[in-house]
Coordinates of C-alpha atoms and ligand atoms in Angstrom, one line a residue:
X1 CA -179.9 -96.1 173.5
X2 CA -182.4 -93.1 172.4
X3 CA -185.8 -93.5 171.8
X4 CA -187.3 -95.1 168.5
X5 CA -188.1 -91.0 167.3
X6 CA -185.1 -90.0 168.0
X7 CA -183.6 -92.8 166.4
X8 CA -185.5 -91.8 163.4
X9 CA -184.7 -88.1 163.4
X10 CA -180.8 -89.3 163.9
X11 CA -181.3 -91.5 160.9
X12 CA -182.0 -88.5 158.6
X13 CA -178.6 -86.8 160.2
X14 CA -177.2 -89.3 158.1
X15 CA -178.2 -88.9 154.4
X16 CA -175.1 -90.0 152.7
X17 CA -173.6 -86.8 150.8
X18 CA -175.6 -84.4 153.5
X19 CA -174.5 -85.0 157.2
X20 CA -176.5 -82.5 159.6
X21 CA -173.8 -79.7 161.4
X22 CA -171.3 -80.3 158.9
X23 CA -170.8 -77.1 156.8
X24 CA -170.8 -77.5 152.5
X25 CA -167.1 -77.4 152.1
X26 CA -166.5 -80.0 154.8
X27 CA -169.3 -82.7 153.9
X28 CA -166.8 -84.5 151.5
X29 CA -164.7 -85.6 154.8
X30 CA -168.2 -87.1 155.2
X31 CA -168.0 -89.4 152.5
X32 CA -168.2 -93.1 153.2
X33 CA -164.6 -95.2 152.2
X34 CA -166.3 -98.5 151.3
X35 CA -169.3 -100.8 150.4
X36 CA -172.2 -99.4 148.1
X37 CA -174.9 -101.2 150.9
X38 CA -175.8 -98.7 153.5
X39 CA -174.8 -101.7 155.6
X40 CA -171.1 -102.0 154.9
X41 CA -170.5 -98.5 154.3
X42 CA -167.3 -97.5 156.4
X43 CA -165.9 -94.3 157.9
X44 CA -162.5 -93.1 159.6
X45 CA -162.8 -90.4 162.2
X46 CA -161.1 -87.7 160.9
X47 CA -158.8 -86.9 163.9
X48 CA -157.8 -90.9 163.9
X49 CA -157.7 -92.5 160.6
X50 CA -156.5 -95.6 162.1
X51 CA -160.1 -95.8 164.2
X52 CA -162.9 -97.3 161.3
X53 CA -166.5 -96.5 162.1
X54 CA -170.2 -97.9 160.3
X55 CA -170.8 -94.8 158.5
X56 CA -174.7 -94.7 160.6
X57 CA -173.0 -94.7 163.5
X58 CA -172.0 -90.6 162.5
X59 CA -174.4 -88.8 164.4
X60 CA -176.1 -91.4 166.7
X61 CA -175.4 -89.5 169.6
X62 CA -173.0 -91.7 171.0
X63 CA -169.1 -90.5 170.7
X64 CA -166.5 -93.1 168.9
X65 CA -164.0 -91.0 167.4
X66 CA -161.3 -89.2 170.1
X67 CA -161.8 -85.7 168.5
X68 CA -165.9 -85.8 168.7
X69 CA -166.3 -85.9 164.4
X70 CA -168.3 -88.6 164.3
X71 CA -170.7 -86.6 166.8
X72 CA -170.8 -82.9 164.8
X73 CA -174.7 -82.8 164.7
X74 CA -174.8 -83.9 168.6
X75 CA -173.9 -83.1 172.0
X76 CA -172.5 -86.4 172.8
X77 CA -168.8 -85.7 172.8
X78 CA -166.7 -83.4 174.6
X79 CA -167.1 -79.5 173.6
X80 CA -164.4 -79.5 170.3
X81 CA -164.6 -75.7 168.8
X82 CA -163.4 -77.4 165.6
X83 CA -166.2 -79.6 165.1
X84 CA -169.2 -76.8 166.2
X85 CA -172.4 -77.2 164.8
X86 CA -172.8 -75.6 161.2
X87 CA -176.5 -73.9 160.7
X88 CA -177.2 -73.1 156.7
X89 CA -179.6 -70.1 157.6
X90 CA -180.7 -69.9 154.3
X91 CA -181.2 -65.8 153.3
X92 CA -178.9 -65.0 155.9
X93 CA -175.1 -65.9 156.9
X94 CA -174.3 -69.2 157.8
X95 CA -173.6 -69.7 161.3
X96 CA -171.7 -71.9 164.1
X97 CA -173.2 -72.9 167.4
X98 CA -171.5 -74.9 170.3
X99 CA -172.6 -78.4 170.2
X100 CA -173.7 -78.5 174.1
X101 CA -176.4 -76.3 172.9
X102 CA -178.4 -78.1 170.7
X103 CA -181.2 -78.6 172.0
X104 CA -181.4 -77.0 174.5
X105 CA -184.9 -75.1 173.9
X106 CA -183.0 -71.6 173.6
X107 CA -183.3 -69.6 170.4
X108 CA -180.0 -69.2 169.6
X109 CA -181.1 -67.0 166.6
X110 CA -177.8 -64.6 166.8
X111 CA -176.0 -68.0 165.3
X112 CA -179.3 -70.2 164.1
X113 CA -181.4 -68.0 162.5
X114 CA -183.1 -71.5 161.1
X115 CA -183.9 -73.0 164.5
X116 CA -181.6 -76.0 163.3
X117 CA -179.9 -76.0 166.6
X118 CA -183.3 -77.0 167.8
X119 CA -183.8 -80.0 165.5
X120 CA -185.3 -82.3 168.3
X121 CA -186.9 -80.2 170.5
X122 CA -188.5 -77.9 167.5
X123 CA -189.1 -74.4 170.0
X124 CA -187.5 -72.5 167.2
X125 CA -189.3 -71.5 164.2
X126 CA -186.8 -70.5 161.3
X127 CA -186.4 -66.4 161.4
X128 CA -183.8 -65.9 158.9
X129 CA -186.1 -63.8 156.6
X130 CA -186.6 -61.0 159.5
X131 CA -183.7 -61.0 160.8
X132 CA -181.9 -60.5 157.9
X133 CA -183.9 -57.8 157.1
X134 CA -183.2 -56.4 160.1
X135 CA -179.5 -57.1 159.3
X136 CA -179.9 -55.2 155.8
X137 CA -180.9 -52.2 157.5
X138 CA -178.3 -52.3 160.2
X139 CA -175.8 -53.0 157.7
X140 CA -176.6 -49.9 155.3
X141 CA -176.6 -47.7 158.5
X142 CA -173.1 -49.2 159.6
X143 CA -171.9 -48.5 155.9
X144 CA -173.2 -44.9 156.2
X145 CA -172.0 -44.4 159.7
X146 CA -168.4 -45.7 157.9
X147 CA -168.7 -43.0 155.6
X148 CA -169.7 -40.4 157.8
X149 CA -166.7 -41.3 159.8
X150 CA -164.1 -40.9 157.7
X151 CA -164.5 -37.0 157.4
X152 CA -164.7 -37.2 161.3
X153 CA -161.5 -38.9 161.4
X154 CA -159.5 -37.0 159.2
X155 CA -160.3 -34.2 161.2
X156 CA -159.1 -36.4 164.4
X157 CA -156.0 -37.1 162.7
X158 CA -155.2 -33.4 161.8
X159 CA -155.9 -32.5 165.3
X160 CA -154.1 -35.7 166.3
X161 CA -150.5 -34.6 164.1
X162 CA -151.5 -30.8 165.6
X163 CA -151.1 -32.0 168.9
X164 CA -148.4 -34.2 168.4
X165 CA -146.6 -31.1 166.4
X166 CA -147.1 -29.0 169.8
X167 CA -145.6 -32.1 172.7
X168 CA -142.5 -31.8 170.1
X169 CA -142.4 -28.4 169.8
X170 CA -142.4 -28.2 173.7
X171 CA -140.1 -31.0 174.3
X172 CA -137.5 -28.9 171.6
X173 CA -137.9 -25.7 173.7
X174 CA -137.7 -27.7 177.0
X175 CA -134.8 -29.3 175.7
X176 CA -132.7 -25.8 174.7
X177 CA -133.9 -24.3 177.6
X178 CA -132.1 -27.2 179.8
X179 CA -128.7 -26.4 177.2
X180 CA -129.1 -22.9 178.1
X181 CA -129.7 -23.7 182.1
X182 CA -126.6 -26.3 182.0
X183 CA -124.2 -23.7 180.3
X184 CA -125.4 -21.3 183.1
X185 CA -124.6 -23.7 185.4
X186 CA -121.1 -24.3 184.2
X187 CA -120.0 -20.8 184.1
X188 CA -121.6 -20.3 187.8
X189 CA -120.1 -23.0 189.3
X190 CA -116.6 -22.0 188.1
X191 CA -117.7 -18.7 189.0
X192 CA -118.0 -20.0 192.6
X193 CA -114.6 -22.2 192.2
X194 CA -112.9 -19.1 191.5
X195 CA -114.2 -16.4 193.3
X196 CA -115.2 -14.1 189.9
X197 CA -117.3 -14.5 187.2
X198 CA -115.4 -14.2 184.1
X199 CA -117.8 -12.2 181.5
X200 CA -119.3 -10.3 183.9
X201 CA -116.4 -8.3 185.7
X202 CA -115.3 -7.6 182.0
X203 CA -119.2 -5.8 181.9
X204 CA -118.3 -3.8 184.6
X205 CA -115.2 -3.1 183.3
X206 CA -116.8 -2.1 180.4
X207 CA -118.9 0.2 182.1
X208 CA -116.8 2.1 183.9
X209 CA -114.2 1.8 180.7
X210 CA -117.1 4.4 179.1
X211 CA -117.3 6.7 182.5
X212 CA -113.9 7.1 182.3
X213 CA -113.3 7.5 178.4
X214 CA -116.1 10.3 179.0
X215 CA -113.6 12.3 181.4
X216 CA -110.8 11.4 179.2
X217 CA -112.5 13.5 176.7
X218 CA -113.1 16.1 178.5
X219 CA -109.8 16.1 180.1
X220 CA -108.2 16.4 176.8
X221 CA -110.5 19.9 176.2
X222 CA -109.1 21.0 179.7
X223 CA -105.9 20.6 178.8
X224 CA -106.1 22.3 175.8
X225 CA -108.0 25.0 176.7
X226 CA -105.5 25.2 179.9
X227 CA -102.6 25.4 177.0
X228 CA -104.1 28.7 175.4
X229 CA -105.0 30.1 178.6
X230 CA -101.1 29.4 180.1
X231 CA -100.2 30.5 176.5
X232 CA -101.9 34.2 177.0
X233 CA -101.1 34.4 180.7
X234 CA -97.4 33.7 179.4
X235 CA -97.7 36.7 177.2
X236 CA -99.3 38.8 179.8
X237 CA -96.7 37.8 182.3
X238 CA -93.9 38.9 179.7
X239 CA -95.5 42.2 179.4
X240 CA -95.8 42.6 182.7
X241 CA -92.0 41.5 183.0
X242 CA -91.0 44.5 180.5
X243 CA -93.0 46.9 182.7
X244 CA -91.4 45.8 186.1
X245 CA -88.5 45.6 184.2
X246 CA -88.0 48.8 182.8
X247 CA -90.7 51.7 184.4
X248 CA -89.4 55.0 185.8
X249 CA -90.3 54.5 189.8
X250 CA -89.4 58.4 189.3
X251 CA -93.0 58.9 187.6
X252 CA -96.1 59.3 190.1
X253 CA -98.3 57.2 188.3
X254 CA -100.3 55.2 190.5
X255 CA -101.9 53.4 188.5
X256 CA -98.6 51.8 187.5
X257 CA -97.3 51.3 190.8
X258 CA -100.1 49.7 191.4
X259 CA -99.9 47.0 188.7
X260 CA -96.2 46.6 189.6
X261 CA -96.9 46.1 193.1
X262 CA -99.7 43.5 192.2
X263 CA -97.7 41.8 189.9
X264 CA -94.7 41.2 192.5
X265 CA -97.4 39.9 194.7
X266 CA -98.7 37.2 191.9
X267 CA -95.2 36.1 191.5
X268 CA -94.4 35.8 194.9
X269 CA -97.3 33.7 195.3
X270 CA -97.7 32.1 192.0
X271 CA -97.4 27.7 192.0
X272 CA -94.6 26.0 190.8
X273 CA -96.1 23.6 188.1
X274 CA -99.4 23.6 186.8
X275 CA -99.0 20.5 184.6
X276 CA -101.7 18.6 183.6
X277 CA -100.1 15.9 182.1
X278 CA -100.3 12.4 183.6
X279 CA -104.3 12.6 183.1
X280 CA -104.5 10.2 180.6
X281 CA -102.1 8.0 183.0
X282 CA -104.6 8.2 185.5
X283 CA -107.6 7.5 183.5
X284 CA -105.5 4.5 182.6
X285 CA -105.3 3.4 186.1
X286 CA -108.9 3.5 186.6
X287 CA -109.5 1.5 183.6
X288 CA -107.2 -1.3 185.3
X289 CA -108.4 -0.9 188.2
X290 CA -112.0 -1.4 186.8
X291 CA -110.2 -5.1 185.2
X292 CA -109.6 -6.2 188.6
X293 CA -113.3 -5.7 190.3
X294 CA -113.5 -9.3 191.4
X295 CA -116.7 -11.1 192.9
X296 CA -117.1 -10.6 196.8
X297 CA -114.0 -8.6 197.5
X298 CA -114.2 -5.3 198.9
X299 CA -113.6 -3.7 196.1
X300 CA -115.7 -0.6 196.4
X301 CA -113.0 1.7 198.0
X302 CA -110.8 3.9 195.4
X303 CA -107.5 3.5 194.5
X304 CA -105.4 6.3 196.5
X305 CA -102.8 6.8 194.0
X306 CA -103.5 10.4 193.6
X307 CA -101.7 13.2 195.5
X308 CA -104.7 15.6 196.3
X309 CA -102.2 17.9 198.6
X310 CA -100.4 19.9 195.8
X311 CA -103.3 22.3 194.5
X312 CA -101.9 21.9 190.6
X313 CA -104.5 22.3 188.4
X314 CA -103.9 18.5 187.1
X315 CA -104.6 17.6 190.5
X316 CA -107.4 19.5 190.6
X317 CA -108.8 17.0 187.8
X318 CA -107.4 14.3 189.5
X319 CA -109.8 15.4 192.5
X320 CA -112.8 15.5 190.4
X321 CA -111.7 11.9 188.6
X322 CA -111.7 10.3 192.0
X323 CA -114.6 12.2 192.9
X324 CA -116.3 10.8 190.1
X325 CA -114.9 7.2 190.7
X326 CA -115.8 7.4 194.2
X327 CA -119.8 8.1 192.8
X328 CA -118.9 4.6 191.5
X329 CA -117.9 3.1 194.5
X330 CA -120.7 4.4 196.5
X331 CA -124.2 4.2 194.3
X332 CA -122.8 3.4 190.6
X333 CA -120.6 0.1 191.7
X334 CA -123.1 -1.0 194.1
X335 CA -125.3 -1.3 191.4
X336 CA -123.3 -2.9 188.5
X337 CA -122.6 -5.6 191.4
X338 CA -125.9 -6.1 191.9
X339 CA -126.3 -6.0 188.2
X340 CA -123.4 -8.2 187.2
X341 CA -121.6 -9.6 189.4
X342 CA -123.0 -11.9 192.2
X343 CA -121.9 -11.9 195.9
X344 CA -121.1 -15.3 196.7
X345 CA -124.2 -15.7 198.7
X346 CA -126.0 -15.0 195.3
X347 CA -124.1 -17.1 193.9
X348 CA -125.3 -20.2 196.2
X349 CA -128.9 -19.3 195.6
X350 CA -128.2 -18.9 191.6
X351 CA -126.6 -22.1 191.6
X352 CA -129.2 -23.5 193.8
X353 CA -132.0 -22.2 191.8
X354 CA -130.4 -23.1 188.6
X355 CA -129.9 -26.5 189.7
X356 CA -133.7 -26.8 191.0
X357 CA -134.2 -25.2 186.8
X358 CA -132.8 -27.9 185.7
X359 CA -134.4 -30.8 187.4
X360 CA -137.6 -29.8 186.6
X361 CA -136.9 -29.4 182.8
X362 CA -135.5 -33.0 183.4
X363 CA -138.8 -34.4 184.5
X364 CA -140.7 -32.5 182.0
X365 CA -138.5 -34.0 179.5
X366 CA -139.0 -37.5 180.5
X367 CA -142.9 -36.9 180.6
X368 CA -143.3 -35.6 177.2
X369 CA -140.5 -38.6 176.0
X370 CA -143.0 -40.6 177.4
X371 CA -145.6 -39.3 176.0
X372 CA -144.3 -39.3 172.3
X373 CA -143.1 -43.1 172.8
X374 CA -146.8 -43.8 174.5
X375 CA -149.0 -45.7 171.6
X376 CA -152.3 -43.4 170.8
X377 CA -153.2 -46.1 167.8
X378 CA -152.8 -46.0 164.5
X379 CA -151.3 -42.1 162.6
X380 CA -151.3 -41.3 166.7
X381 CA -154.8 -40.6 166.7
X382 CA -156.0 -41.0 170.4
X383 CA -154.5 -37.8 170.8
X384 CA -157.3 -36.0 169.8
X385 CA -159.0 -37.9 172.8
X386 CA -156.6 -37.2 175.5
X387 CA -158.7 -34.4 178.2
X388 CA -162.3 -35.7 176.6
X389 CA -165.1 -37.0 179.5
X390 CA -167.9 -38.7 178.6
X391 CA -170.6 -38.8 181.7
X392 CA -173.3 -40.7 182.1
X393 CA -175.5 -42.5 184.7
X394 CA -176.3 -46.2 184.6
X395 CA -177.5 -48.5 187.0
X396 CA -178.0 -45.8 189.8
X397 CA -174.3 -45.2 189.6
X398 CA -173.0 -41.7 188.2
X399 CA -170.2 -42.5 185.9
X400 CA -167.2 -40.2 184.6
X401 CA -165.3 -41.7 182.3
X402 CA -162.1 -39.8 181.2
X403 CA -160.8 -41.1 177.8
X404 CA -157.1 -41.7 178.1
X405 CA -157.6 -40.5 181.8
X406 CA -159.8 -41.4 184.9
X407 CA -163.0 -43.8 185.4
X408 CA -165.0 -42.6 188.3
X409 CA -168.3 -44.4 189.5
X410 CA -170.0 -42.1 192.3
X411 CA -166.9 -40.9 194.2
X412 CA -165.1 -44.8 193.1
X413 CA -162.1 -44.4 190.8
X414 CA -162.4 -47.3 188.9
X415 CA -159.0 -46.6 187.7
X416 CA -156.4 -44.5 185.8
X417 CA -155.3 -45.0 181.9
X418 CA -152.3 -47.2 181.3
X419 CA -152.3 -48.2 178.1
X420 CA -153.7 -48.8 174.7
X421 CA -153.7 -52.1 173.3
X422 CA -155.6 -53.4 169.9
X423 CA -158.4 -50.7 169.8
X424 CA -158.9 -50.8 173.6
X425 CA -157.8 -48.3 176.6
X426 CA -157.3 -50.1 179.9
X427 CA -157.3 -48.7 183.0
X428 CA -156.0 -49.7 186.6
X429 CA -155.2 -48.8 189.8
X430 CA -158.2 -47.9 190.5
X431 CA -159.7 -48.1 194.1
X432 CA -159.3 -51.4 195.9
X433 CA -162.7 -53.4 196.0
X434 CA -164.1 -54.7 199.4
X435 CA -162.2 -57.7 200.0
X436 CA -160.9 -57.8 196.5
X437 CA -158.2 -56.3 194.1
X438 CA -157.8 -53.2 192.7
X439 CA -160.8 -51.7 190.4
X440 CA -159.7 -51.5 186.6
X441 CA -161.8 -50.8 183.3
X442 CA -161.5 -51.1 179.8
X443 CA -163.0 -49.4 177.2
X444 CA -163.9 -50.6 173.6
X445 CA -164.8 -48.4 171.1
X446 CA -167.6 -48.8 168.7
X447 CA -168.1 -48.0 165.7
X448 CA -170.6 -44.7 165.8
X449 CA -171.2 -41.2 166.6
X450 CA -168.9 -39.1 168.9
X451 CA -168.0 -40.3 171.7
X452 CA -170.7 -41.6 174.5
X453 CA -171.2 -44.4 176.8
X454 CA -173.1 -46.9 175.4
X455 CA -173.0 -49.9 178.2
X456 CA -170.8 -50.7 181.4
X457 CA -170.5 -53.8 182.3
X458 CA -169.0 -55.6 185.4
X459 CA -168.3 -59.3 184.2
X460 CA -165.7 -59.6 187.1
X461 CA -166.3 -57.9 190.6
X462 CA -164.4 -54.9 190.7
X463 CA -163.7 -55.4 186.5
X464 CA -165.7 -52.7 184.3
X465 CA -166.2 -53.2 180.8
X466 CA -167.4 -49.8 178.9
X467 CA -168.2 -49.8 175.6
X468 CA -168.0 -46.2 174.1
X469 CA -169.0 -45.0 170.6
X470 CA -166.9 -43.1 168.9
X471 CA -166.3 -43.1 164.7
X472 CA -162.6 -43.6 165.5
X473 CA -163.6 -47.3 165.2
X474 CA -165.6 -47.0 161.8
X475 CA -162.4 -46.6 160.0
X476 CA -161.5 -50.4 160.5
X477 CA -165.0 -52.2 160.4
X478 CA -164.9 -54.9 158.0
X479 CA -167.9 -56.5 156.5
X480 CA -167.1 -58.9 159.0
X481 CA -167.1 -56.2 162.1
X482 CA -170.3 -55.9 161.0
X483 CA -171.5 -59.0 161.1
X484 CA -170.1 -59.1 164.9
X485 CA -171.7 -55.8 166.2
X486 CA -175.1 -56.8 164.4
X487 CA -177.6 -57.3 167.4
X488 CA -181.4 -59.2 166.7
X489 CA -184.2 -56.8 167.7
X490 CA -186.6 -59.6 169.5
X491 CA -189.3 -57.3 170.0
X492 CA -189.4 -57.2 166.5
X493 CA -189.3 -60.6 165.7
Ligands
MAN1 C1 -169.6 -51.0 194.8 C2 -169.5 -50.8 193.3 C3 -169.7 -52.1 192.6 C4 -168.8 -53.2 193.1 C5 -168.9 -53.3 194.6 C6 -167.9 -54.2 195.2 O1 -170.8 -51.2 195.2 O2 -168.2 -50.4 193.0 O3 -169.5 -52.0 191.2 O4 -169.1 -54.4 192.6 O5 -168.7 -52.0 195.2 O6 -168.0 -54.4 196.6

């Protein structure tokens, strides 16, 4: 049983059509079910119809219904967030306190800007007319911040889709590259299987195809020029003939004994064949033999089909062909291998390295995969965040807070960025507290300018809460928002 006053201040909690805590649109679950005498009025509790109540017995600060209705305007049921205390604040927004603080001689003037939640004790004078004043204000430089913002964002977004453009562009490149490294592979590998590698002997072959097409040319001129020359020495030799033939050894002419005695020596001594054909045979040969240059066989010695000991003049080209070839062989071949065609230990080191190629552009792919599956919020726009510190020192502690990155307190990583999750980046792992878990923040932007640190907060040991402003989160704030972020200036009150 309360005292007689409170008695009397529970009795005006009870005005029929106006029950104290109960907001407008639920005071007609307030109205009593029978009897027009205060004395028999009735009233179910609202949670239990089947439970009947006198309707003065609603707000005597003693609990009758299960679900605390009967009680709304006092503290004496158990804590029920459906049936919180309703404060009119009249000029200002209606608000909702938590029964078991009624009355407790705080101010609660973020929710009861009347004082109502102070009914008995009476510490709170009603402050609805400054503080929504001060709410006016905040709420026209919220709506202007809002405003502001959006030109920010749109900015963020285009840097946000830029960005995103470039990890695709990247992961395409990375992607052909690794087609490119795997087709390498391929042929290498067979390349090792079979001793050769395919396109590449055909390159030297190709090579040395154009050395020896080069001689064939000129071999043709030779012979040609060697077929007018044979032609005139032919004639020569026939007039010679006719003057061996038929001059008077009676005459003493010494010049003509002379050239007859020459020209028995020249034929004495003159070579059985000077045929040049069978050049373009051997240029042939070369050209085969240039087909079968294989990987890691000795292959750099010439091919001794050629007769050098009969001094025909074919043979003399065939001297300065192999000559020629064996240039190749020495410098030329030495360095179309080196060029072309890998020795098998360059091979294994190819492979190897090609291999190595190959796992890296793996892991790349799989981070920038990641990356592009990763949520950055709505149109992807976090992106434009990603590599952005904000620093700042609170508390005697020198924080550097790395958006989508690292928290650091002092030399402490309070941890590393996992995710993003409805409008907040959390990060874990960080170092391990004394005797406790792991350090891990979260961040919560609000609604302002660029970004900065505008609290941290530990509500758990080792837990950091760090609010950030940033106009990313103007985009979203309701008239509602609003209302949340909205803090009383006390001094001012
Ligand atoms: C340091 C800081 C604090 C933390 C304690 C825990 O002093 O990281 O934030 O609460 O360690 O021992």
């Amino acid at each position: 049983m309360k005292s007689s006053i409170i008695l009397g201040i529970y009795a005006v909690c009870v005005v029929e059509g106006h029950i104290m805590g109960v907001s407008p649109e639920k005071q007609h679950l307030y109205e009593p079910i029978t009897g027009s005498n205060d004395a028999d009025k009735k009233w179910r509790c609202l949670g239990d119809p089947s439970i009947v109540i006198d309707y003065s017995q609603i707000n005597d600060d003693y609990c009758d219904c299960p679900d605390g209705s009967d009680e709304i305007g006092t503290n004496a049921c158990k804590f029920n967030q459906s049936n919180m205390f309703y404060c009119a604040n009249d000029g200002h927004i209606p608000g909702y306190i938590e029964n078991f603080k009624l009355n407790d001689g705080t101010c609660d003037y973020d929710r009861c800007c009347d004082g109502s939640d102070e009914y008995i004790t009476g510490n709170c004078p009603n402050k609805c007319k400054e503080i929504h004043d001060q709410y006016v204000m905040y709420e026209a430089l919220m709506e202007e911040k809002v405003r502001l913002a959006a030109s920010t964002n749109t900015k963020l977004k285009q840097d946000a889709i830029a960005l995103k453009d470039r990890v695709e562009a990247k992961l395409e490149s990375f992607r052909q590259e690794n087609v490119n490294l795997v087709d390498k592979l391929t042929q290498l590998e067979e390349a090792q299987a079979h001793g050769f590698v395919g396109t590449q002997e055909l390159s030297v072959y190709d090579e040395i195809s154009s050395y020896t097409n080069k001689v064939a040319e000129k071999a043709a001129d030779l012979e040609a020029t060697h077929a007018s020359t044979s032609q005139r020495a032919k004639k020569l030799e026939a007039i010679l003939h006719n003057l061996l033939t038929n001059y008077n050894p009676n005459f003493n002419d010494a010049a003509v004994k002379e050239a007859v005695n020459k020209f028995q020596d020249y034929l004495a001594n003159k070579e059985d064949s000077d045929d040049v054909s069978g050049i373009s045979s051997d240029l042939e040969q070369l050209n085969e033999y240039a087909k079968t240059v294989m990987v890691g066989e000795s292959h750099y010695s010439s091919p001794e089909t050629f007769d050098h000991t009969v001094p025909t003049f074919g043979n003399m080209i065939h001297y300065y062909i192999t000559k020629i070839f064996r240039l190749f062989d020495a410098e030329a071949v030495d360095q179309l291998v080196l060029k072309h065609i890998k020795t098998p230990e360059g091979l294994d080191v190819e492979i190897d390295s090609t291999r190595k190629g190959i796992s890296t552009l793996n892991k790349n792919i799989e981070t920038l995969e990641a990356d592009l599956a990763a949520d950055y919020g709505p149109d992807d726009i976090l992106r434009a965040l990603v590599g952005k510190w904000v620093n700042t020192n609170i508390g005697g502690y020198e924080y550097k807070v790395g958006l989508l990155n690292q928290v650091y307190q002092d030399g402490n990583l309070l941890g590393v960025y996992s995710h993003y999750k409805d409008g907040k980046l959390y990060y874990i792992n960080g170092h391990r507290c004394w005797n406790g878990p792991l350090r891990s923040a979260v961040i919560e932007f609000i609604c302002g300018d660029d970004q900065q640190v505008l609290s941290i907060a530990e509500p758990e040991k080792c837990e950091y809460h760090i609010q950030v402003s940033s106009p990313l989160s103007c985009q979203k704030m309701s008239q509602s928002d609003i209302q949340k972020s909205f803090k009383i200036d006390y001094s001012r009150l």
